[in-house]
mmCIF file of C-alpha atoms in Angstrom:
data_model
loop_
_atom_site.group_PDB
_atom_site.id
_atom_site.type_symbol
_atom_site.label_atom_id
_atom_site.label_comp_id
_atom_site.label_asym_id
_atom_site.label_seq_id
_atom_site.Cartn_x
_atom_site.Cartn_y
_atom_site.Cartn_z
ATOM 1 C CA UNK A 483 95.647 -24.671 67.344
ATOM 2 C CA UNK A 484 93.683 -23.315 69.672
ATOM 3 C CA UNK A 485 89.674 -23.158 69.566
ATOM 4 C CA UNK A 486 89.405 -19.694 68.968
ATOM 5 C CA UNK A 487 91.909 -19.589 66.174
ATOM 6 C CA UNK A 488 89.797 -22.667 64.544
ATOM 7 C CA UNK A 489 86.740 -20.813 64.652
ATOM 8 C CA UNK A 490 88.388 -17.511 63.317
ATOM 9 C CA UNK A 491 89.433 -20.001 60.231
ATOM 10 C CA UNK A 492 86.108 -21.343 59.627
ATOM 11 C CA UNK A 493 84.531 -18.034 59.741
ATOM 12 C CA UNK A 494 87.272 -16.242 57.158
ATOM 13 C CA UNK A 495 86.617 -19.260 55.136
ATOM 14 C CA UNK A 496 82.789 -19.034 54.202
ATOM 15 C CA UNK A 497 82.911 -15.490 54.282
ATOM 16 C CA UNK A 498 81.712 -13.885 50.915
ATOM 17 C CA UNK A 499 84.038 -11.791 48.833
ATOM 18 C CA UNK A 500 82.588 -8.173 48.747
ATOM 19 C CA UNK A 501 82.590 -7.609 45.196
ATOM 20 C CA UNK A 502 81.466 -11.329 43.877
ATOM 21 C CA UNK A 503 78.617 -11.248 41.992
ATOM 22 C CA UNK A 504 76.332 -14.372 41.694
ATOM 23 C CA UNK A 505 76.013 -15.869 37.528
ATOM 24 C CA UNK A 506 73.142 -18.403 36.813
ATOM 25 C CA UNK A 507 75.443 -21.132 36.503
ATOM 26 C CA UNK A 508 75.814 -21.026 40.432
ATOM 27 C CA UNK A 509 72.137 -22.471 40.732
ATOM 28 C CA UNK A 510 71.082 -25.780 39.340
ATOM 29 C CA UNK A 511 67.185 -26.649 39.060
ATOM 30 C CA UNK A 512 66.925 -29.693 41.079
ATOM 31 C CA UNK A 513 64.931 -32.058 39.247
ATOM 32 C CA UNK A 514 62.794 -34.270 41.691
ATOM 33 C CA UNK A 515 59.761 -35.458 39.899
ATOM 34 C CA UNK A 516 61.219 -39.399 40.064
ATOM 35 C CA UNK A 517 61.062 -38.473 43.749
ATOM 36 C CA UNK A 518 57.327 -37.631 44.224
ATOM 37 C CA UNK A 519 55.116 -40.005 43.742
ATOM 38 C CA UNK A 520 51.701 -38.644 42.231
ATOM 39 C CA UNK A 521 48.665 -40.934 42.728
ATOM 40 C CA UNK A 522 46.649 -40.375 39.662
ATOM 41 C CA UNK A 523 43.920 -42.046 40.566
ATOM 42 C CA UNK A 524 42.687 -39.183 42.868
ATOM 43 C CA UNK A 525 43.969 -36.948 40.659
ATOM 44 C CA UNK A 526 42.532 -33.438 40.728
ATOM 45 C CA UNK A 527 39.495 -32.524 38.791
ATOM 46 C CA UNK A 528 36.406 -30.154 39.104
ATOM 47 C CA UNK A 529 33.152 -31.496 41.133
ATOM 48 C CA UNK A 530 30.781 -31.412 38.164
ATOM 49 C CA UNK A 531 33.358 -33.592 36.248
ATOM 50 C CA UNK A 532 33.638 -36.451 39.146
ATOM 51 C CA UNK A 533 29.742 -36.232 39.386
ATOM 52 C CA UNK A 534 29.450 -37.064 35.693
ATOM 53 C CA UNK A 535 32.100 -39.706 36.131
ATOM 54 C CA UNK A 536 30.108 -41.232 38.715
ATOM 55 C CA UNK A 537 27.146 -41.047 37.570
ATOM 56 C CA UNK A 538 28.334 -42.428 33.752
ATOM 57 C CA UNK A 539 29.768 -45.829 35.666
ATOM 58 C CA UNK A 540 26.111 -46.473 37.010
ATOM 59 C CA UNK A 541 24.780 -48.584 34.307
ATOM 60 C CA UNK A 542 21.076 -48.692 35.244
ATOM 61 C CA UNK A 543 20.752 -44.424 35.281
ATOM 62 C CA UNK A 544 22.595 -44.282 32.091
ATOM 63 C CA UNK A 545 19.906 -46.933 30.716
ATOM 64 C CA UNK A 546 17.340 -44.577 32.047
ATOM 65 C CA UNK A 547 18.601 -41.354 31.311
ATOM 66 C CA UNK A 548 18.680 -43.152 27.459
ATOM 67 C CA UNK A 549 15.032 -43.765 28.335
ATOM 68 C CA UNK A 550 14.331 -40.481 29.020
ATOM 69 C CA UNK A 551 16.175 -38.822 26.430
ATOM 70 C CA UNK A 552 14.346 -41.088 23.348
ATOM 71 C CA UNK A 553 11.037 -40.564 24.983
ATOM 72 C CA UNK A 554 11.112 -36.666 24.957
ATOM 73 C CA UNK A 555 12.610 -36.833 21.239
ATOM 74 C CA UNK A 556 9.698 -39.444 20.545
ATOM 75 C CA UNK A 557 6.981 -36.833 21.971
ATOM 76 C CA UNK A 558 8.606 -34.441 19.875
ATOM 77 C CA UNK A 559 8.736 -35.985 16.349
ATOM 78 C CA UNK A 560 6.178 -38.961 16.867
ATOM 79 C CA UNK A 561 3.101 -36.777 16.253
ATOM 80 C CA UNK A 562 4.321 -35.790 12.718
ATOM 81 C CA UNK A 563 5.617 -39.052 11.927
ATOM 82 C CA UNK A 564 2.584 -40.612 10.431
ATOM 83 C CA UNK A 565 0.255 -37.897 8.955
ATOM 84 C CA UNK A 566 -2.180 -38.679 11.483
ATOM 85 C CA UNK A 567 -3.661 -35.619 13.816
ATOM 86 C CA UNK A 568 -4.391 -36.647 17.609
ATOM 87 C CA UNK A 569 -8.022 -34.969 17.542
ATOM 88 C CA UNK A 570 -9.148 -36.097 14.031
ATOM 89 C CA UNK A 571 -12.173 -38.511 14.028
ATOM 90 C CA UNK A 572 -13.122 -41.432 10.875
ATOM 91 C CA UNK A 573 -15.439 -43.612 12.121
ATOM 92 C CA UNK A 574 -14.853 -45.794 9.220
ATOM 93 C CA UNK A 575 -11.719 -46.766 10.840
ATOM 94 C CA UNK A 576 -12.418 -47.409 14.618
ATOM 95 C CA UNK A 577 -11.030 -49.972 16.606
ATOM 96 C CA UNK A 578 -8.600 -51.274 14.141
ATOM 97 C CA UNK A 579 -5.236 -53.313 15.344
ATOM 98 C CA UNK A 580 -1.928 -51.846 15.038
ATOM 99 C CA UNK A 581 -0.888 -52.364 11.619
ATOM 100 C CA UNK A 582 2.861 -51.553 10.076
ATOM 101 C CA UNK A 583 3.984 -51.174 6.871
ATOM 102 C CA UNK A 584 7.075 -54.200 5.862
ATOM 103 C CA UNK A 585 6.864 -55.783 9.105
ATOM 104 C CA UNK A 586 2.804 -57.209 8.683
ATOM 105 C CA UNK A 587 4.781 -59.300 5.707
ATOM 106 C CA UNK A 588 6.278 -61.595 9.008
ATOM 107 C CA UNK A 589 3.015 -62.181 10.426
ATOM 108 C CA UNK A 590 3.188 -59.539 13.014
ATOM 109 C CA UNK A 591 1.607 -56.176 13.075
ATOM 110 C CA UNK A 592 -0.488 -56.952 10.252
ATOM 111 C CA UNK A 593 -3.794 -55.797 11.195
ATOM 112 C CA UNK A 594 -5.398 -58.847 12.860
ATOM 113 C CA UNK A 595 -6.523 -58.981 16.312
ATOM 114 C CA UNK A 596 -8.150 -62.230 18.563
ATOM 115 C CA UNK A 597 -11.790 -61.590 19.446
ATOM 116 C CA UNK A 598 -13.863 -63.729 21.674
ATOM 117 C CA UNK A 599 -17.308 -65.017 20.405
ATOM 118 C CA UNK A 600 -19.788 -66.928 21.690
ATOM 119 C CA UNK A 601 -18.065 -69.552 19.385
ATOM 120 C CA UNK A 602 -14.858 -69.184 20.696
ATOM 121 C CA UNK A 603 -11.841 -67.129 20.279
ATOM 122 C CA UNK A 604 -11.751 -65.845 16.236
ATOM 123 C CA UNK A 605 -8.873 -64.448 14.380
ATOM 124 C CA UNK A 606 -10.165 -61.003 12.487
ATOM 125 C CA UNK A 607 -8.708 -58.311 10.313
ATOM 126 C CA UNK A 608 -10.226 -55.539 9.464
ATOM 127 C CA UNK A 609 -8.252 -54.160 7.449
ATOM 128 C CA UNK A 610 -9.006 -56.606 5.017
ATOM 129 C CA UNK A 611 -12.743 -56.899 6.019
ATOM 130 C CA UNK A 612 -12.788 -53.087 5.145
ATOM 131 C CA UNK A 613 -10.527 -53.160 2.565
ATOM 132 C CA UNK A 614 -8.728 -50.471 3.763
ATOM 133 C CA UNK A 615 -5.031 -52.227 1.917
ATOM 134 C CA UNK A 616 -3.440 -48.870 1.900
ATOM 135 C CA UNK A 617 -4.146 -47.975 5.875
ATOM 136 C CA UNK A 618 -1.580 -48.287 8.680
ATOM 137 C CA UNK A 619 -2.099 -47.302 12.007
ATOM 138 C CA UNK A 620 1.103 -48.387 13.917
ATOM 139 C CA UNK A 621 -0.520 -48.914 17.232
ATOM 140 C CA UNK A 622 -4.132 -48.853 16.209
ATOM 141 C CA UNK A 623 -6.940 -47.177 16.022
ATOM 142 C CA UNK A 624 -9.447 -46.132 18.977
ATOM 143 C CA UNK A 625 -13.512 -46.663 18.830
ATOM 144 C CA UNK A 626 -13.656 -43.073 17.530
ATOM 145 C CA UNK A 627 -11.036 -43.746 14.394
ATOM 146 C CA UNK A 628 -8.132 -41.431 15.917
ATOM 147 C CA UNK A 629 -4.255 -43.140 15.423
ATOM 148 C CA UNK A 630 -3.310 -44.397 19.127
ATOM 149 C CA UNK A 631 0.570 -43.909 17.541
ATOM 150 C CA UNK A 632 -0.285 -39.933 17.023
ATOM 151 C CA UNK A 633 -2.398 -39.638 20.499
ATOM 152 C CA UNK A 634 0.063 -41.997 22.726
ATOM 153 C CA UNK A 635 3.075 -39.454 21.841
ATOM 154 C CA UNK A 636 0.743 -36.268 21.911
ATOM 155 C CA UNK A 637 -0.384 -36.984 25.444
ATOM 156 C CA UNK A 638 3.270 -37.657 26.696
ATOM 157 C CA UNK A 639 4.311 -34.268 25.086
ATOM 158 C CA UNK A 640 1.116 -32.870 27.849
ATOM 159 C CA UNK A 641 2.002 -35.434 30.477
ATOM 160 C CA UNK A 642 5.862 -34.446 30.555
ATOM 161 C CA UNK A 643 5.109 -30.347 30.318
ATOM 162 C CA UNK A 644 2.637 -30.769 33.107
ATOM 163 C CA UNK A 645 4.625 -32.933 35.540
ATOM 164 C CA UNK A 646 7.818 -31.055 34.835
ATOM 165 C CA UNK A 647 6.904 -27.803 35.005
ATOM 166 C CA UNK A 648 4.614 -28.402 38.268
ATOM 167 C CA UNK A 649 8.300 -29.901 39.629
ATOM 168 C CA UNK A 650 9.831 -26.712 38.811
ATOM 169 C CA UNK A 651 7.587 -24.450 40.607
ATOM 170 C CA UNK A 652 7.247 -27.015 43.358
ATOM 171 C CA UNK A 653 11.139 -26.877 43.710
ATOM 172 C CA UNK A 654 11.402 -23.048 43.786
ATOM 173 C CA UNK A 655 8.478 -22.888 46.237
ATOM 174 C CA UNK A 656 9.206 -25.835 48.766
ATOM 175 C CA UNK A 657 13.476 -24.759 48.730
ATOM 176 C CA UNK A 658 12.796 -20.973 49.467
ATOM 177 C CA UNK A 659 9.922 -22.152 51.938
ATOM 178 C CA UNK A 660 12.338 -24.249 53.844
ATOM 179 C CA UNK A 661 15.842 -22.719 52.919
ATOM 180 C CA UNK A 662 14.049 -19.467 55.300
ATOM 181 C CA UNK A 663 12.212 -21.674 58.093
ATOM 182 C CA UNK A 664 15.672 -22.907 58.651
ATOM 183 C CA UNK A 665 17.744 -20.404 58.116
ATOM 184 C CA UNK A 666 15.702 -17.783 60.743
ATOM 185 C CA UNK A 667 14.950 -20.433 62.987
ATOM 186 C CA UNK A 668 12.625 -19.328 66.392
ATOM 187 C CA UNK A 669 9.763 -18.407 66.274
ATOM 188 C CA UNK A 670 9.569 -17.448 62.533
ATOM 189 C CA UNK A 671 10.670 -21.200 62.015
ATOM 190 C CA UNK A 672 8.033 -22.198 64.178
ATOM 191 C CA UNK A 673 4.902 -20.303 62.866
ATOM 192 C CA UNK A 674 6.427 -21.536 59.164
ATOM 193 C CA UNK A 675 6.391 -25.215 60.679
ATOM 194 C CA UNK A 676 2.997 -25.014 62.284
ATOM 195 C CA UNK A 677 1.722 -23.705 58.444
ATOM 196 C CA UNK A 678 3.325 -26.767 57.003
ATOM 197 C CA UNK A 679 2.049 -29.500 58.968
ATOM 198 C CA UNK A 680 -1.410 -27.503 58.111
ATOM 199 C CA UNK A 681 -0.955 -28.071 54.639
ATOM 200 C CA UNK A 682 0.673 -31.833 54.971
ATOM 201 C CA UNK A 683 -2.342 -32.638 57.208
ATOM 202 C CA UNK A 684 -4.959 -31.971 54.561
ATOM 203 C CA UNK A 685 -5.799 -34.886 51.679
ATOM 204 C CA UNK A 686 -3.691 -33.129 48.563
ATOM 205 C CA UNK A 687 -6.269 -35.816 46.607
ATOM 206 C CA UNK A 688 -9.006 -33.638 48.395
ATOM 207 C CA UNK A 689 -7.437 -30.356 47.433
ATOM 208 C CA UNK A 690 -6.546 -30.940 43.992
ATOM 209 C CA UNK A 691 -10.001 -32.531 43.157
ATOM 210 C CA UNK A 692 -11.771 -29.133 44.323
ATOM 211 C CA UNK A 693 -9.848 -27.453 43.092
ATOM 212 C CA UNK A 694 -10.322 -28.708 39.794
ATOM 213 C CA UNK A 695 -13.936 -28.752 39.820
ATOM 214 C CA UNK A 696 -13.893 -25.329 40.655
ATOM 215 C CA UNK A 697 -11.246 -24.217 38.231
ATOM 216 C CA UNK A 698 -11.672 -24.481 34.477
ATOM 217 C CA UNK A 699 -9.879 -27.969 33.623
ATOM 218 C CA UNK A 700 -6.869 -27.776 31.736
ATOM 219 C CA UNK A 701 -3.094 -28.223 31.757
ATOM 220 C CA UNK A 702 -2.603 -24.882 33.555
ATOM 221 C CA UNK A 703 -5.030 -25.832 36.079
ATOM 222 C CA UNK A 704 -3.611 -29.293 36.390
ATOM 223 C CA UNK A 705 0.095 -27.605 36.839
ATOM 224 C CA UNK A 706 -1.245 -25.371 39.521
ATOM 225 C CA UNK A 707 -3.126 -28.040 41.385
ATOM 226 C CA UNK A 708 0.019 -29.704 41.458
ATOM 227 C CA UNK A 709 1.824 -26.680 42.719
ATOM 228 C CA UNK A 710 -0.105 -26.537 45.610
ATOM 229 C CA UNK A 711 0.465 -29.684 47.000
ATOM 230 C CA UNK A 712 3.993 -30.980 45.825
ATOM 231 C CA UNK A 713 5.959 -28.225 47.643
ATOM 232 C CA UNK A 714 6.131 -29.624 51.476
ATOM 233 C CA UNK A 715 8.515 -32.586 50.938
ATOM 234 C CA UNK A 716 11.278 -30.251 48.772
ATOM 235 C CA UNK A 717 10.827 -27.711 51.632
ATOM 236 C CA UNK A 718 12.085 -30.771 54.563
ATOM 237 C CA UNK A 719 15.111 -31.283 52.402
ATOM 238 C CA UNK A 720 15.678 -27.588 52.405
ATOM 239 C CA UNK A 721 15.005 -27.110 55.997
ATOM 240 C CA UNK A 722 16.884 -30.172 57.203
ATOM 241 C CA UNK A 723 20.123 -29.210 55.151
ATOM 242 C CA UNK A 724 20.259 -25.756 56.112
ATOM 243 C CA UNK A 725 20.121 -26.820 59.788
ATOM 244 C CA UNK A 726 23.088 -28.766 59.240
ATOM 245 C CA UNK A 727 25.299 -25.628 57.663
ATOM 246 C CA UNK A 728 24.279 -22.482 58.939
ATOM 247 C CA UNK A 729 26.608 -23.113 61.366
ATOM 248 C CA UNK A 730 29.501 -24.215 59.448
ATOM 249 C CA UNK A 731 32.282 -21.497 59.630
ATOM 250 C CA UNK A 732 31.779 -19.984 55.602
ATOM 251 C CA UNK A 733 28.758 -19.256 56.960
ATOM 252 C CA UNK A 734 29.824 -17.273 59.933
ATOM 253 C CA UNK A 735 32.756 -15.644 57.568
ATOM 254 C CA UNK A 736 29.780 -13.959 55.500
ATOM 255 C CA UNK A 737 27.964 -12.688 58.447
ATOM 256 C CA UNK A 738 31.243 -11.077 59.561
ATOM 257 C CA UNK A 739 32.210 -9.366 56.519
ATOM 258 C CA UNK A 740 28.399 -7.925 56.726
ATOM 259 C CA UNK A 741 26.441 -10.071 54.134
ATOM 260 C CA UNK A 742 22.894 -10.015 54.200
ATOM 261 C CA UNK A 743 20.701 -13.026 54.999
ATOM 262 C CA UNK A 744 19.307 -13.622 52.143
ATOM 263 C CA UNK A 745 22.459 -13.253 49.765
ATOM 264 C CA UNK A 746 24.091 -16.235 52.472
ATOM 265 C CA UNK A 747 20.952 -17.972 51.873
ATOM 266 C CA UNK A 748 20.688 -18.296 48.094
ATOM 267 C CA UNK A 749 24.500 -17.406 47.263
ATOM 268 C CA UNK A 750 26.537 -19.105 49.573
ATOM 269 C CA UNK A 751 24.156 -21.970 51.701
ATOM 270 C CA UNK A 752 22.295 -22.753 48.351
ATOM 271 C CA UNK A 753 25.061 -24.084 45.762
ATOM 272 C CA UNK A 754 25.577 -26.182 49.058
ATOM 273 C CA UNK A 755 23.132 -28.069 48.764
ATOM 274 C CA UNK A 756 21.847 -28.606 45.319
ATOM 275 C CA UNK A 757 22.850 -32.121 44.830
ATOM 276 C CA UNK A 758 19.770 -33.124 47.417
ATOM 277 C CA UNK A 759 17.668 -30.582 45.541
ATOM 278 C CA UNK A 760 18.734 -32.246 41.873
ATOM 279 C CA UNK A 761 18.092 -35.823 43.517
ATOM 280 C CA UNK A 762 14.355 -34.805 45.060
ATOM 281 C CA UNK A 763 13.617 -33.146 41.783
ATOM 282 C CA UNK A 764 14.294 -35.940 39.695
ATOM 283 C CA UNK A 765 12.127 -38.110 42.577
ATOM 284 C CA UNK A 766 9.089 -35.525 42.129
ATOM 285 C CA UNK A 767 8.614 -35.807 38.130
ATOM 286 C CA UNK A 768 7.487 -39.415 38.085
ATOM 287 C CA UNK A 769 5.164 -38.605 41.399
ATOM 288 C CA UNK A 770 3.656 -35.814 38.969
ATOM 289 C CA UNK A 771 3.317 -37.590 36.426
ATOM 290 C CA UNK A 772 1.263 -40.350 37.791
ATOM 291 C CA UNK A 773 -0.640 -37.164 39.507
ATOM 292 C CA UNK A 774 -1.723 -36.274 36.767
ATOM 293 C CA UNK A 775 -2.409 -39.951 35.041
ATOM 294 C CA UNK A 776 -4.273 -40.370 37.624
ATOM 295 C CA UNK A 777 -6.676 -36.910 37.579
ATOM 296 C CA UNK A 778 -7.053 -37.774 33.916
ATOM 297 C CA UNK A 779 -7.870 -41.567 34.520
ATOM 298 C CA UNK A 780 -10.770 -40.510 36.651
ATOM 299 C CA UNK A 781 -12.145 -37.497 34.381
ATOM 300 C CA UNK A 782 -10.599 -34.424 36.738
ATOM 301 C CA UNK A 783 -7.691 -34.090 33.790
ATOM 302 C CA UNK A 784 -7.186 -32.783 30.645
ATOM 303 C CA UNK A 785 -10.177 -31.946 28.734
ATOM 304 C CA UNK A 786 -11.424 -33.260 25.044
ATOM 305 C CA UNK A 787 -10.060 -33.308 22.529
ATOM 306 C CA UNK A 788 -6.460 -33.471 24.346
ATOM 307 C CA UNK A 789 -5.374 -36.126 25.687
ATOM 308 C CA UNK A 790 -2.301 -36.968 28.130
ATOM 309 C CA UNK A 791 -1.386 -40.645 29.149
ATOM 310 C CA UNK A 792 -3.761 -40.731 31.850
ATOM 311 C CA UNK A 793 -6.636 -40.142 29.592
ATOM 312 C CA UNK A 794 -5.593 -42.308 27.109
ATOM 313 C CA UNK A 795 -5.356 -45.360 29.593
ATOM 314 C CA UNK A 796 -8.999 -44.015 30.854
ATOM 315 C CA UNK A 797 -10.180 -44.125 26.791
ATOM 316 C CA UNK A 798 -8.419 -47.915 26.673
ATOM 317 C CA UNK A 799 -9.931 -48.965 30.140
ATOM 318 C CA UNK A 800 -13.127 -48.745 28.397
ATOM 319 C CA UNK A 801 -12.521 -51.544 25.536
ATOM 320 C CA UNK A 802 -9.786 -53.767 27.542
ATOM 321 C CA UNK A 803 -12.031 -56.293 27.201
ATOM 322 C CA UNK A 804 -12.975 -55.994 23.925
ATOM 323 C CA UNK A 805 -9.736 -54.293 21.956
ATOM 324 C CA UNK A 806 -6.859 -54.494 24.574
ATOM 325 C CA UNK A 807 -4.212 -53.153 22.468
ATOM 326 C CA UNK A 808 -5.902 -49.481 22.449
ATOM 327 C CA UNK A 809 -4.326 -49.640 26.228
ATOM 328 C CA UNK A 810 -0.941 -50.941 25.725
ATOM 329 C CA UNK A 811 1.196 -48.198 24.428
ATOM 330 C CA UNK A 812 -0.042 -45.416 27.158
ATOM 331 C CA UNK A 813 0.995 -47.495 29.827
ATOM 332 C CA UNK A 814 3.928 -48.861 28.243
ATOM 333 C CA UNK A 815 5.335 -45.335 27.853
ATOM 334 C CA UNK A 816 4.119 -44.260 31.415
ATOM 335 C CA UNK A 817 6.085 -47.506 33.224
ATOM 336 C CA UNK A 818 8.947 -46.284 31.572
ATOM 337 C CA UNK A 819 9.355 -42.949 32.306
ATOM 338 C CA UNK A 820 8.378 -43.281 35.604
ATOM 339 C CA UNK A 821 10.787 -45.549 36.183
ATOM 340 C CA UNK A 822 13.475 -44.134 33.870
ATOM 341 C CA UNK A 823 13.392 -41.228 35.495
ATOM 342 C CA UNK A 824 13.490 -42.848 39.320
ATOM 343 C CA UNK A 825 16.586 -44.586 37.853
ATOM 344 C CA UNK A 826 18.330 -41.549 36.797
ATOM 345 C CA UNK A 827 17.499 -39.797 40.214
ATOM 346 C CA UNK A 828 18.584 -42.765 42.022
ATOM 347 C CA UNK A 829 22.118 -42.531 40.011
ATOM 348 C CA UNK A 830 22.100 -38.550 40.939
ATOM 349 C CA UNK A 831 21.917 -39.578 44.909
ATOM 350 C CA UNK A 832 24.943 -41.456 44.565
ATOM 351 C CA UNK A 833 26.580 -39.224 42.341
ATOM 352 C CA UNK A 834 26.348 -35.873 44.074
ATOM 353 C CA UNK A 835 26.770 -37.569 47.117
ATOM 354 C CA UNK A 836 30.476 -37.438 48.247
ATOM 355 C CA UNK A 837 30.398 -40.011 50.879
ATOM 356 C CA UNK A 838 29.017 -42.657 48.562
ATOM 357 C CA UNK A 839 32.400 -42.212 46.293
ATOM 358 C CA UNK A 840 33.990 -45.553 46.314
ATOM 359 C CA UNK A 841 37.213 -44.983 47.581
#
């Protein structure tokens, strides 16, 4: 057979019929899942939902997030737990030991407290001295009779709203501040610059302390001290991340469909970034916090009758030698959320971080 008369052959032979119609039975689902092989431990799954992931397999931020979390209830509820009010004054019962109802039974918490005398060291108890059999005060009592337990929580309730709302207004200011030096860049970056190193170059000790001795003292003067100087180090961050993606090409796909700069600032470079902002706030709130312990510890902070943590480790500075235990719980509390919370933030950096993800 000749090659033309082969090809006329294969081409009548996979020629459709004209009036065939195809039926379902003429196609057959081909069922390859055996075939692909689906690694499920990279699995899809939403960004919040690896961060938490993350951040839950980093033992020492969930200890301190734990921290965290039963300090804010205890500032919450610990003031009403004993009947005690933080301002309320009985000289009859100053400087007594912490004392605890069940457990002074063991030999511990009871009331009794080591004194030095010229005779030596002598065990005392107060309590008992005073008769006072049907007083408790869990972590003592200060030289003006008011319960440490009552005060200690009290003045992390004022420590916590100052330092975290002077963070929050600190984060809003610094991150526009340096979100627009960055963004604009020229000479609108520059003047913006030139302002900043102004403000970094001046003592924020020096500004804060005039400013409180001008201002009335108080927690809203404290917060806006604070606001005044905690901004430059957010606004960096800002700066230095938006210099790294105002280039980047979603960035240059707003500007060409005609967004305006700010909406690419805050809507589209912003969300971009949030995992440094998250991490520096969570960095600022223990800086605050000892801010502000340490305004109170030298008599710029909150004013009497309140009390924060920094006054109440002023108020047990004064009889360290004497009662040390009026000193104990304040700082006890303050070590541990300052370092609860630079736990957690430490935990956030490598959480929200995508090239720390173990791979």
């Amino acid at each position: 057979m000749s090659m033309a008369k082969k090809t006329k052959a294969i081409v009548q032979t996979f020629t459709p019929q004209a009036d065939y119609t195809p039926v379902d039975s003429d196609f057959v689902l081909k069922d390859n899942a055996g075939e692909i092989a689906i690694d499920t431990n990279f699995a899809s799954q939403s960004f919040w939902k690896d961060v938490t992931k993350r951040f839950g397999n980093k033992r020492s931020a969930v200890v301190g997030l734990v921290f965290v979390i039963f300090i804010i209830f205890m500032a919450i509820v610990g003031p009403h737990m004993n009947g005690y009010d933080y301002s309320s004054q009985n000289l009859s019962t100053k400087n007594l030991a912490p004392r605890i109802q069940g457990i002074e039974n063991l030999g511990i918490f009871d009331g009794s407290e080591k004194m030095s005398t010229t005779t030596g060291i002598k065990k005392v108890n107060e309590y008992a001295n005073k008769k006072l059999y049907d007083t408790f005060y869990w972590f003592g009592s200060d030289r003006y009779g008011r319960d440490i337990w009552t005060r200690t929580w009290t003045g992390t309730r004022v420590s916590l709203i100052i330092a975290v709302a002077a963070t929050v207004i600190d984060m809003v200011i610094g991150m526009s501040y340096g979100l627009i030096s960055g963004y604009f860049g020229g000479r609108t970056d520059m003047i913006m610059q030139r302002i900043l190193e102004i403000m970094n170059g001046i003592p924020r000790l020096v500004i804060v302390t005039l400013l409180l001795l001008v201002l009335k003292p108080g927690m809203i003067t404290i917060i806006f001290a604070l606001m005044l100087t905690e901004w430059v180090g957010m606004s960096r961050i800002a700066r230095a991340e938006m210099l790294k993606l105002k280039e980047q090409e979603f960035v240059l796909a707003s500007k060409t469909l005609g967004a305006k700069s700010f909406h690419i600032i805050f809507a589209e470079i912003l969300p971009n970034i949030i995992g440094p902002i998250i991490t520096q706030v969570m960095f600022s709130i223990p800086t605050a916090i000892f801010t502000e312990a340490f305004l109170s510890f030298v008599g710029l902070g909150i004013p009497v009758p309140q009390c924060s943590l920094g006054s109440l480790i002023s108020d047990g500075y004064n009889s360290f030698t004497t009662h040390p235990y009026q000193i104990v719980a304040p700082i006890v509390v303050m070590a541990l959320l300052m370092l609860s919370f630079n736990l957690i933030a430490d935990g956030l950096r490598e959480a929200l971080d995508p090239k720390m993800k173990e791979m």
